[in-house]
């Protein structure tokens, strides 16, 4: 679907991500459906007098995949489909190249490689011992989920692999900054703990595995995610893993690591009950904030529909971004 | 000491709470010492040429108790002592009525009775079962500490038993409010959990046992208290206790209880990462805030040294309090 | 109307609360009407080509009551009526059980009983004398209005009797808290005035009688309500009543009572020019805030249309509320 | 006193504005006294072994006037006096030019003339009728107090006549702005009420007569000033005066006038429960704020003891002010 | 167009200010067009099956003027036109009274007169010399633009001449206030610079000539306007002009003038990196803020469509404005 | 001086950084002097009856260097000197190793090397052309000042070379981050300008050369620094340099560079009138903020005099920093 130009007709596979019952002004029911593939969402109405109305009502199931032939059009109401033919995906379609992954937006980077990269950062930046065991252990334990997790429920890095992409960037930044400061100011007392900064960067958002639940239509908050939040839940995961270690982690290292997680959003109104009180926490905070804001700017530049030298202000940053060209 | 009027001389027992080395303007060393009993602090200098200067330097030990004969005077520099005689407390002094408790500011209420009252509230407000077991179990497990704990490191309920006094008031308030709302609006869906409100009130500050360490000169923050804070530490204690229960607590009840603790200060800038999102959390927040502010007003009315219809504004509330009489 | 299930047809009495002239996209006029009974509002269009169009335009009058036969349907645009028959209420309908009260949302509690309860609190909590005379006098003087007044113009306790329901709860809470603190800390100087707390709780919102005007379609602000506000107007009412007393109220008691009203919202941005500077004002503030927030949570739990473990955030509290069940 | 250069000796009259008992570091009592004349305050110690110690302790009375011969010196502790001779003022001193006014800081402008100017503004800007009667009536009724009142208890327009000086400026500004806008936009609906702007400017701070009490050592807040505040107290005075008028003021005019007073500080955190909602209130707010800030800047430029192109930041504006010269 | 009552038909000249392609719910394209004359905007759809659909699509050009015969109607969707006849303006129409100015909203004041008034203020308030040369020079250099410039891109003084109207008011206010304070406090050190206040008032918004670009459909921000802003751009213009002066401006005067521009919005969140630190800057800030807010109130009173004693709150001030009449 | 332990006597060179006239409580004048070398400040009194009193008064000159023999003691009033011998530095002292630099706190890094490093970053990160010419040109033009400049007037990187140390770190960070993002997201539109990020990082604080003036006792703000500020002054320097370029810089590149400077502090309350609206500005902001905060934490850990697991809160970050060890 994402390869079609406006006005072009074609065959493609897509996920039925949403199907809502609506009512016209004169009281007639209709459906609003959303088809999705890796790079595009199409939401449009199926009117009650349309040929597909009955099939839509009775047979289309949210979360299932469909083979579709349709005319794609870009309109003032967003991208639309005029569906010519539609049927559920069949086993034989895999031979034609269908896979569920092709119907979900996902990171531009290979998730296996990003995962391997994260493990590599842990092995470069943390000496062998309980801290590395804990860090790599948590990654391995949750490998399956991490390979698919989004970084958030919206703001468009709500894509599969978004978690790994963000955490990999943050970890690389934090490792670079920590190494640099350790070299520049070797006599700081107590010394900067490069290993804690690296472990903290890798694990800073680990609580999102408990805060969110991933469904066909995207991530959503669990009950505990709502009432407790990923900062506290991530610290729980670290403490639980630390309690399982054969060779125990010394208390101060664990405390420094917990503190990186607790303080990584810096301000109480952003969710951190404590500000960064250690150099490691400071570095992870900046690495995280910088990557989050950079991704937002990237998304805004890609998505903003307005014209002119700057984008609109109704976006996740709440401000205009410069496009250049003037 | 607290019974002496200004200008009166007498014998009394007192704790040496602080002893600091100072330097006069012309470079001569002297000591600033603080003697304390249950209701009064006296801080004053021992000049290097005073008769007691050598004894003070060589023999007086912070945290030990002394029998003192002194003239007590109230001055512009605060209450002062002209010490006539002083010696460490001896075993025989107990026959004269000495006990360490008499030298520490402490709650006006009997701590054993307050503890018993807290257990009684738990037994009235929570049906038999895992939630009551957890709540009463945590009280019993920490009974020794709870009997002496202050509610905070300053603001003058930094007295022994201050923790119990505050928590008992909060629990009574919360129990009253919860019962009342349960009666008034019995069809709220889901219903208000009176038992969770009571357990949450009793345990809302339990993390202070890990956040603080109590020393002769008062409470001070532990490292983890500084970097993590009592809200998260109190939730840890509840989760650890829940994991030990023979009959397990159901997940939703535990989540509601954790949420009461996490949200009891309501605003992120006051330390709560989440606002109250359940009726129980709302009730405990108000009960806690009301008692904390009432205690502050009580203390300000008792301590403010200024005259006139209102107190000064340099106090823990940052505002004037009305004294009446005009 | 409130007893009909979606898809059911029935006869009922209802108030025509609003009738607005609208225009379709192609320029044809139509009406948007709102029928209301005690527990439900239905707003829907009467198109210009509908059978009832002429009657609606020419005969339906806002503020009048109608007997209606209609099919009730719940739709994505909210609850709707397909009206089969409609005529103004006739005197004979009272024999059938019609009364104007049945067509207005109102408190679940009997207003006469709530009023009596308020008077009882005044008589329990305030000794005989000018303060009780003033308090009970203001209640009696405005009895007729108080029995029907809403607590606010929106947020859904905009129902008849909402004022009494809120003030009764606040007064009970404040009386309980004041009694408890008076017992706990009898030597506070000056002592807590339980009577002032009770009188202040009962009268804290009395200015709403001047701030609002009640119309068939709900409460609306008067000019003085907009430019001056109920806090100042309520204090005016108390001062005017005090000036009429035969046995005069002493100056300090009046000042303390005025101050409770002036400071009951605590923060300047919530409308209070002064923070609570007396123990009585502090108690009334907490009792008021607790009940207001509890009512909001109750309403949100009852009204929020979303699904899942928490409600949405677009509500009067600006946050999600936990529903449980997960 | 104010005419003496540092190091100069002379005779002068002065008010004893304060006398505080203090204690030296070694516990000896002494007095800290403040002598004041129209343009200078001198605060300095009278040590217990000084020749004047006994006279000071036994005979000097706060609020009385003295004839003093002293050496005046400017020091790092501020201006000081070495008193050679001192005696209470005698009736005969008036022949020598003594008057109590010469010993109090006061406005540079003649208070009688400022008062007359205020009345003149009222008569120019308000047509004959109840609004003018009310405005001029309030001025005349409080003439004696107004002639001596300060504008505030500190910030250095705490001088006699400060109230009149500030209100006169505000009223002139407001009258100018109101006339100008009335001319520029004659068709505004409803029209700007120049008379209300003028009356509101003249009376905007009238509540300070109830908020403050003036003593020899300056203004201080009354109990009601603390608990209620001049904004509400000023509105009371206007409403009381309006109730006394023979020819009544129409309701809307009174409401507009009350609103000017209620909203003149614009923001709730500055004490106004409502923002300016009428053009008259807007104009008076700006006239008031502009004069208050201008006076602060004037005072800072006159008083700041630092050197360099800008003043320090520890002043009532909380910012540096440019001195020029660089 | 602006002279037609609702339901009246007439001939008039109008500008086609906007033409947007839209799509109906069932996917049919249509146009939304805006016709504008000096006092009215009409935005309405041209459906695809309307008689004018083809002409609209193929021939109507944004920014061109048309002679129109139409029926004007005020509806719930705003003012609408039923166009009977329409053709582009022809040269001969000028004989009939057409001029482009009549089709743009513009100030009620003659722009040439306002410009002359500004120059006059400069000549009254600034002595002959480099400061006057600079000020009048900048006005003359940009005369053509200034005569047409709006004061902002929205908030309805987005009309031609809005810039001059606002700046003229600000300059008159600032000149009055500066003269008054110079007379009242002649001994302020350093003295108030009336000439700098006047020059600063005249030039405070001059950067808007670089921040905005004016198009037929209104003002819009340039790239540099977005990224740098008019405060910095206006200071650039003053510095560039100062560098061109034959007789140079002394450094302190230039610095004071730059500072007036830099600080005129007072608060950093309103765009001023520095608060007013000179008396001139303070005066210009108040004159500017007062006129901006007054204009907003004037516009709200003119435009708000609601009924009742106060306007709605969804306006540029974010608050209700009193209409009176109750 | 910095090498002496408390109680040790030695010979050293030091700068007389301050000399203030003070007055004792009984009115005797004395001096408070500050001697400084590269790593230590000693401030202490010279009493009027001390042997050095006359020499101090008559001969010691602020800003001159002295050879001192003294006993160094650390006291509760801070480090003190008992001066045994003192004389001004003589030419011959240079043979003994004296140089003025040894008496000023300065960066631990060699300033020539840091300067060369900055030029190297410019040459690596910016292709040959006008942007590199402008950047390197500004560095070379101000080389002499840059080698000595502090980064700020206080917060302890008020040392010579502090400017270069901070800007070098920021530039390295920004170059790293920009390269990394350019590789990761090569198809961003418009692409990230690595060269603009590097030039912006190098020049972001260049305005400090105009904002500050460096004196023997440290940096202080110029008049224009106070009234305009380094953000605007730095942009001026870039624009002036751009106007001098032989091969002109294209407009968009200049605008992007100016914007990096204007927005580098991100929030208006920190001095930036615009937030970062380009990816380059975002990166420079984070690099700058991270280094500033890291330096503050480093300084706090080095300087805080308190004991225990965390530092005090009265520091430039306004929070405690963890020391570890518990």
Coordinates of N, CA and C in Angstrom, one line a residue, chain D residues 14 46 60 79 136 142 205 222 303:
Chain D
X14 N 15.3 64.8 66.5 CA 15.1 63.5 66.0 C 14.1 62.7 66.8
X46 N 24.0 51.2 72.0 CA 24.5 51.9 73.3 C 25.0 50.8 74.2
X60 N 14.8 57.0 77.9 CA 14.5 57.2 76.5 C 13.2 56.4 76.1
X79 N 25.1 54.4 58.9 CA 25.3 55.7 59.5 C 25.2 55.6 61.1
X136 N -15.5 62.0 46.1 CA -15.1 63.2 46.9 C -15.4 63.0 48.4
X142 N -11.9 60.9 55.0 CA -10.7 60.4 55.5 C -9.5 61.4 55.4
X205 N -6.8 52.2 46.2 CA -6.0 51.7 47.4 C -6.7 52.2 48.7
X222 N -2.9 45.6 60.4 CA -3.9 45.3 61.4 C -4.3 43.8 61.2
X303 N 19.1 54.6 46.4 CA 19.6 54.0 47.7 C 20.7 52.9 47.5

